Amino acid sequence: MHPMTSADVLKLLESEGLPETLTGSVTQLFEAIQQGHTAQQLSNEDTELWMQTLATSDLSTLFAINHGALQVRRHFAQESRVADALKKLSGHPALNIHLDPKHLMPHADQSQQKAIVGAASQRLSIVTGGPGTGKTTTAAAIVAAKRTLFQRQPRVSLIAPTGKAAARLTESFQTAMTEMPMVELEPVVATTIHRQLKELNSADIVLVDEASMVSLDLFDQLLKSLGKDAHLILMGDPNQLASVEAGSILKVITESSALAGHWFQLTERHRIQGQEALAQLQDLCLLGDSGRFIEGLQDLGIFWESQQQVDRLEQALLEGYREYFNEIQRAVAPASPDFQCLTAISEGTGGRRMINHLAQVETQRLGLNGFGERLLVTENQPGIGVFNGDIGVVIDAYDSGNPRVQFDTIDQPLRKNQLGSVESAWAISIHRSQGSEYQSVLICLPEPVTMRSRFRPSRELLYTALTRAKESVQLFATEKMVIQAISRTSHRETCLDHFLNAS
């Protein structure tokens, strides 16, 4: 969000005696920014009025007009810098790399082979694909192929938007490297983007995973941090939700004709055995045909509670966590469960608060006394190594006074009173689940509590939830909400495409 609020700007407009007709577009722009947009389209009349106003007032330091859209000056400048940096990277001539991609990936499909050869020869590459298409393995082969361009061992940085995504990237990348014959690369540990920003200028190759989650602000910082000779690989799934903050980076650059020669799309699934039903459901979601999706739910025997019956929701939730509960009842050191409940809203039936309460009641009944509780961090605390979105597990009983909390992203456990803002994570939002994977997920897409709710389900929201599962899903949603989600795609207004296409 821009540091100056809409109320501040409206006061400024009033004090300057500027046209009252501008106030509506200012309010709409700031509301749009809250929804992730970086621009607000204007009518021809308002565009003309804004251009006249900016030419004759100090408001040009706050706002800009771009192809008939109003932007805060900060987003205008960021999108301009991002586009310039991407075009500069893409403008370097392709390098000559003579290799057979199957020497690195013996079982590579055609789309993977094309990506390895094409991306390895370019300073900028974008590798996208859905679950099971082998993005990380292909990216590891690209990095290995780029190794031939350097006289020495290249410095490789692996980064992702969240700690969970970074941990997954580390594991997947190292596994891929060990399976590649005759590849000599030092082991690399992925971290969050924030943690490596100050060190990126020394990296020769920078690989960004889960790029769909990266906001405009963070991507701008990332590009400014790159060394002048760095190779950049962006990896992700543009069909997933965009970043929580403003921007839609991956979606825009994959749709830009200016970068078409740098985009490589992986098209074949490879992790299908035993997951055919899940893969089919994900594909039906992307097709946007709600009727076929609902038929798929029924034909594939997916658990679907469409009547919002709380007892059925509770049963699915507790059964999902049953194995985890059994382990911690035996005082086994808690590991991350193979199950996760994901929900779209916080309040009401099927909302995050209600589901967390149901799980907590069960843990009290079992006498766990807080041992094994999952806690979600909701604010950045870089001083102790935890960030917004990290999930830890309580490894002491609460009556110990100040129980320890273990995180996957740091070696030593922290004391609970060291953590700032936390909440139970038996259920987390679909947005926060990005970058994570679970064997099974329970997806809650409940009706909003009030008619005035601004929540609108989308295809990207449901698809993101479906792709968090590796084996199976369950669904708690009315037919109305399923139809709304499948039928509605989210589109973010941005001017980045205009900057990319500008000569």
PDB file of C-alpha atoms in Angstrom, residues 339-497:
ATOM      1  CA  PHE A 339      -2.487 -33.189   6.189  1.00  0.00           C
ATOM      2  CA  GLN A 340      -3.484 -29.512   6.150  1.00  0.00           C
ATOM      3  CA  CYS A 341      -6.790 -27.687   6.216  1.00  0.00           C
ATOM      4  CA  LEU A 342      -6.930 -24.686   3.870  1.00  0.00           C
ATOM      5  CA  THR A 343      -9.688 -22.105   3.992  1.00  0.00           C
ATOM      6  CA  ALA A 344     -10.663 -19.053   2.004  1.00  0.00           C
ATOM      7  CA  ILE A 345     -12.063 -16.853   4.805  1.00  0.00           C
ATOM      8  CA  SER A 346     -11.422 -16.261   8.493  1.00  0.00           C
ATOM      9  CA  GLU A 347     -14.912 -16.027  10.015  1.00  0.00           C
ATOM     10  CA  GLY A 348     -18.087 -18.113   9.965  1.00  0.00           C
ATOM     11  CA  THR A 349     -18.836 -21.749   9.258  1.00  0.00           C
ATOM     12  CA  GLY A 350     -15.778 -23.248   7.613  1.00  0.00           C
ATOM     13  CA  GLY A 351     -13.695 -20.165   8.397  1.00  0.00           C
ATOM     14  CA  ARG A 352     -10.195 -20.265   9.819  1.00  0.00           C
ATOM     15  CA  ARG A 353     -11.145 -19.310  13.392  1.00  0.00           C
ATOM     16  CA  MET A 354     -13.873 -21.920  13.660  1.00  0.00           C
ATOM     17  CA  ILE A 355     -11.690 -24.725  12.290  1.00  0.00           C
ATOM     18  CA  ASN A 356      -8.783 -23.856  14.571  1.00  0.00           C
ATOM     19  CA  HIS A 357     -11.207 -23.913  17.494  1.00  0.00           C
ATOM     20  CA  LEU A 358     -12.493 -27.377  16.525  1.00  0.00           C
ATOM     21  CA  ALA A 359      -8.925 -28.720  16.429  1.00  0.00           C
ATOM     22  CA  GLN A 360      -7.993 -27.085  19.732  1.00  0.00           C
ATOM     23  CA  VAL A 361     -11.032 -28.588  21.459  1.00  0.00           C
ATOM     24  CA  GLU A 362      -9.898 -32.022  20.270  1.00  0.00           C
ATOM     25  CA  THR A 363      -6.324 -31.520  21.505  1.00  0.00           C
ATOM     26  CA  GLN A 364      -7.703 -30.503  24.907  1.00  0.00           C
ATOM     27  CA  ARG A 365      -9.882 -33.626  24.969  1.00  0.00           C
ATOM     28  CA  LEU A 366      -6.792 -35.705  24.233  1.00  0.00           C
ATOM     29  CA  GLY A 367      -4.902 -33.998  27.070  1.00  0.00           C
ATOM     30  CA  LEU A 368      -2.074 -32.748  24.860  1.00  0.00           C
ATOM     31  CA  ASN A 369      -1.691 -29.500  26.817  1.00  0.00           C
ATOM     32  CA  GLY A 370      -0.356 -27.571  23.804  1.00  0.00           C
ATOM     33  CA  PHE A 371       2.280 -30.152  22.849  1.00  0.00           C
ATOM     34  CA  GLY A 372       2.300 -30.458  19.057  1.00  0.00           C
ATOM     35  CA  GLU A 373       0.256 -27.310  18.416  1.00  0.00           C
ATOM     36  CA  ARG A 374       1.053 -25.696  15.071  1.00  0.00           C
ATOM     37  CA  LEU A 375       1.656 -21.940  15.180  1.00  0.00           C
ATOM     38  CA  LEU A 376       1.644 -19.517  12.258  1.00  0.00           C
ATOM     39  CA  VAL A 377       3.863 -16.419  12.457  1.00  0.00           C
ATOM     40  CA  THR A 378       2.018 -13.345  11.164  1.00  0.00           C
ATOM     41  CA  GLU A 379       4.770 -10.719  11.265  1.00  0.00           C
ATOM     42  CA  ASN A 380       8.414 -10.590  10.193  1.00  0.00           C
ATOM     43  CA  GLN A 381      11.031 -10.988  12.939  1.00  0.00           C
ATOM     44  CA  PRO A 382      14.323 -11.107  11.011  1.00  0.00           C
ATOM     45  CA  GLY A 383      16.325 -10.695  14.205  1.00  0.00           C
ATOM     46  CA  ILE A 384      15.400 -14.210  15.329  1.00  0.00           C
ATOM     47  CA  GLY A 385      15.083 -15.716  11.850  1.00  0.00           C
ATOM     48  CA  VAL A 386      11.306 -16.063  11.467  1.00  0.00           C
ATOM     49  CA  PHE A 387       9.091 -14.386   8.918  1.00  0.00           C
ATOM     50  CA  ASN A 388       5.429 -13.807   8.162  1.00  0.00           C
ATOM     51  CA  GLY A 389       3.965 -17.134   7.020  1.00  0.00           C
ATOM     52  CA  ASP A 390       6.439 -19.455   8.774  1.00  0.00           C
ATOM     53  CA  ILE A 391       4.846 -22.331  10.707  1.00  0.00           C
ATOM     54  CA  GLY A 392       6.376 -23.779  13.875  1.00  0.00           C
ATOM     55  CA  VAL A 393       5.440 -26.671  16.152  1.00  0.00           C
ATOM     56  CA  VAL A 394       5.264 -26.453  19.957  1.00  0.00           C
ATOM     57  CA  ILE A 395       7.581 -29.130  21.379  1.00  0.00           C
ATOM     58  CA  ASP A 396       6.869 -28.649  25.111  1.00  0.00           C
ATOM     59  CA  ALA A 397       3.671 -28.745  27.128  1.00  0.00           C
ATOM     60  CA  TYR A 398       2.203 -25.327  27.856  1.00  0.00           C
ATOM     61  CA  ASP A 399       2.478 -25.854  31.611  1.00  0.00           C
ATOM     62  CA  SER A 400       6.274 -25.751  31.224  1.00  0.00           C
ATOM     63  CA  GLY A 401       5.960 -21.967  31.495  1.00  0.00           C
ATOM     64  CA  ASN A 402       7.589 -20.876  28.265  1.00  0.00           C
ATOM     65  CA  PRO A 403       7.405 -23.742  25.753  1.00  0.00           C
ATOM     66  CA  ARG A 404       9.806 -24.104  22.839  1.00  0.00           C
ATOM     67  CA  VAL A 405       8.669 -23.799  19.225  1.00  0.00           C
ATOM     68  CA  GLN A 406      10.556 -25.589  16.446  1.00  0.00           C
ATOM     69  CA  PHE A 407      10.667 -24.195  12.877  1.00  0.00           C
ATOM     70  CA  ASP A 408      11.887 -26.054   9.792  1.00  0.00           C
ATOM     71  CA  THR A 409      13.755 -22.971   8.635  1.00  0.00           C
ATOM     72  CA  ILE A 410      16.062 -22.565  11.663  1.00  0.00           C
ATOM     73  CA  ASP A 411      18.130 -25.094  13.588  1.00  0.00           C
ATOM     74  CA  GLN A 412      17.456 -24.171  17.199  1.00  0.00           C
ATOM     75  CA  PRO A 413      13.935 -23.920  18.670  1.00  0.00           C
ATOM     76  CA  LEU A 414      12.684 -20.567  19.911  1.00  0.00           C
ATOM     77  CA  ARG A 415      10.771 -19.785  23.079  1.00  0.00           C
ATOM     78  CA  LYS A 416       7.115 -18.971  22.548  1.00  0.00           C
ATOM     79  CA  ASN A 417       7.440 -15.595  24.260  1.00  0.00           C
ATOM     80  CA  GLN A 418      10.113 -14.618  21.712  1.00  0.00           C
ATOM     81  CA  LEU A 419       7.524 -14.760  18.959  1.00  0.00           C
ATOM     82  CA  GLY A 420       5.477 -11.670  18.243  1.00  0.00           C
ATOM     83  CA  SER A 421       2.146 -12.227  16.568  1.00  0.00           C
ATOM     84  CA  VAL A 422       1.182 -15.887  16.093  1.00  0.00           C
ATOM     85  CA  GLU A 423      -2.030 -17.860  15.621  1.00  0.00           C
ATOM     86  CA  SER A 424      -3.016 -21.517  15.451  1.00  0.00           C
ATOM     87  CA  ALA A 425      -2.278 -23.175  12.128  1.00  0.00           C
ATOM     88  CA  TRP A 426      -4.554 -26.207  12.136  1.00  0.00           C
ATOM     89  CA  ALA A 427      -6.236 -24.226   9.365  1.00  0.00           C
ATOM     90  CA  ILE A 428      -4.410 -21.631   7.275  1.00  0.00           C
ATOM     91  CA  SER A 429      -5.527 -19.420   4.422  1.00  0.00           C
ATOM     92  CA  ILE A 430      -5.123 -20.643   0.866  1.00  0.00           C
ATOM     93  CA  HIS A 431      -2.910 -17.614   0.181  1.00  0.00           C
ATOM     94  CA  ARG A 432      -0.543 -18.593   2.986  1.00  0.00           C
ATOM     95  CA  SER A 433      -0.363 -22.182   1.766  1.00  0.00           C
ATOM     96  CA  GLN A 434       1.444 -21.186  -1.436  1.00  0.00           C
ATOM     97  CA  GLY A 435       4.887 -22.694  -1.621  1.00  0.00           C
ATOM     98  CA  SER A 436       3.845 -25.652   0.554  1.00  0.00           C
ATOM     99  CA  GLU A 437       2.839 -29.208  -0.301  1.00  0.00           C
ATOM    100  CA  TYR A 438       0.947 -31.820   1.712  1.00  0.00           C
ATOM    101  CA  GLN A 439      -0.066 -35.391   1.021  1.00  0.00           C
ATOM    102  CA  SER A 440      -3.710 -34.474   1.605  1.00  0.00           C
ATOM    103  CA  VAL A 441      -5.647 -31.228   2.027  1.00  0.00           C
ATOM    104  CA  LEU A 442      -9.135 -30.309   3.165  1.00  0.00           C
ATOM    105  CA  ILE A 443     -10.252 -27.235   1.203  1.00  0.00           C
ATOM    106  CA  CYS A 444     -12.893 -24.981   2.736  1.00  0.00           C
ATOM    107  CA  LEU A 445     -14.590 -22.557   0.387  1.00  0.00           C
ATOM    108  CA  PRO A 446     -17.490 -21.495   2.626  1.00  0.00           C
ATOM    109  CA  GLU A 447     -20.240 -18.966   2.096  1.00  0.00           C
ATOM    110  CA  PRO A 448     -19.290 -15.500   3.418  1.00  0.00           C
ATOM    111  CA  VAL A 449     -20.733 -14.536   6.787  1.00  0.00           C
ATOM    112  CA  THR A 450     -22.579 -11.464   5.443  1.00  0.00           C
ATOM    113  CA  MET A 451     -23.900 -10.372   2.066  1.00  0.00           C
ATOM    114  CA  ARG A 452     -21.636  -7.316   2.338  1.00  0.00           C
ATOM    115  CA  SER A 453     -18.498  -9.464   2.341  1.00  0.00           C
ATOM    116  CA  ARG A 454     -15.941  -8.475  -0.313  1.00  0.00           C
ATOM    117  CA  PHE A 455     -14.765 -12.088  -0.643  1.00  0.00           C
ATOM    118  CA  ARG A 456     -15.173 -13.422  -4.159  1.00  0.00           C
ATOM    119  CA  PRO A 457     -13.858 -16.930  -4.866  1.00  0.00           C
ATOM    120  CA  SER A 458     -11.846 -17.358  -8.050  1.00  0.00           C
ATOM    121  CA  ARG A 459     -10.496 -20.117 -10.246  1.00  0.00           C
ATOM    122  CA  GLU A 460      -6.946 -19.197  -9.221  1.00  0.00           C
ATOM    123  CA  LEU A 461      -7.879 -19.525  -5.543  1.00  0.00           C
ATOM    124  CA  LEU A 462      -9.368 -23.002  -5.958  1.00  0.00           C
ATOM    125  CA  TYR A 463      -6.576 -24.144  -8.302  1.00  0.00           C
ATOM    126  CA  THR A 464      -3.927 -22.999  -5.824  1.00  0.00           C
ATOM    127  CA  ALA A 465      -5.634 -24.995  -3.062  1.00  0.00           C
ATOM    128  CA  LEU A 466      -5.945 -28.082  -5.270  1.00  0.00           C
ATOM    129  CA  THR A 467      -2.268 -27.950  -6.211  1.00  0.00           C
ATOM    130  CA  ARG A 468      -1.133 -27.948  -2.569  1.00  0.00           C
ATOM    131  CA  ALA A 469      -2.073 -31.639  -2.408  1.00  0.00           C
ATOM    132  CA  LYS A 470       0.246 -34.385  -3.622  1.00  0.00           C
ATOM    133  CA  GLU A 471      -2.224 -37.261  -3.327  1.00  0.00           C
ATOM    134  CA  SER A 472      -5.792 -36.365  -2.337  1.00  0.00           C
ATOM    135  CA  VAL A 473      -8.205 -33.544  -1.583  1.00  0.00           C
ATOM    136  CA  GLN A 474     -11.490 -33.097   0.264  1.00  0.00           C
ATOM    137  CA  LEU A 475     -13.848 -30.180  -0.314  1.00  0.00           C
ATOM    138  CA  PHE A 476     -16.172 -28.239   1.989  1.00  0.00           C
ATOM    139  CA  ALA A 477     -18.121 -25.838  -0.244  1.00  0.00           C
ATOM    140  CA  THR A 478     -21.649 -25.219  -1.473  1.00  0.00           C
ATOM    141  CA  GLU A 479     -22.332 -25.843  -5.136  1.00  0.00           C
ATOM    142  CA  LYS A 480     -22.902 -22.103  -5.525  1.00  0.00           C
ATOM    143  CA  MET A 481     -19.385 -21.305  -4.273  1.00  0.00           C
ATOM    144  CA  VAL A 482     -17.806 -23.962  -6.499  1.00  0.00           C
ATOM    145  CA  ILE A 483     -19.579 -22.546  -9.551  1.00  0.00           C
ATOM    146  CA  GLN A 484     -18.549 -18.992  -8.636  1.00  0.00           C
ATOM    147  CA  ALA A 485     -14.928 -20.003  -8.139  1.00  0.00           C
ATOM    148  CA  ILE A 486     -14.623 -21.991 -11.375  1.00  0.00           C
ATOM    149  CA  SER A 487     -16.417 -19.312 -13.408  1.00  0.00           C
ATOM    150  CA  ARG A 488     -14.486 -16.279 -12.146  1.00  0.00           C
ATOM    151  CA  THR A 489     -10.876 -15.522 -13.028  1.00  0.00           C
ATOM    152  CA  SER A 490      -8.989 -12.840 -11.152  1.00  0.00           C
ATOM    153  CA  HIS A 491      -7.334 -10.157 -13.244  1.00  0.00           C
ATOM    154  CA  ARG A 492      -5.095  -7.472 -11.798  1.00  0.00           C
ATOM    155  CA  GLU A 493      -4.855  -4.120 -13.498  1.00  0.00           C
ATOM    156  CA  THR A 494      -1.231  -3.259 -14.142  1.00  0.00           C
ATOM    157  CA  CYS A 495       0.829  -1.129 -16.489  1.00  0.00           C
ATOM    158  CA  LEU A 496       3.865  -3.415 -16.506  1.00  0.00           C
ATOM    159  CA  ASP A 497       2.852  -4.849 -19.882  1.00  0.00           C
TER     160      ASP A 497
END
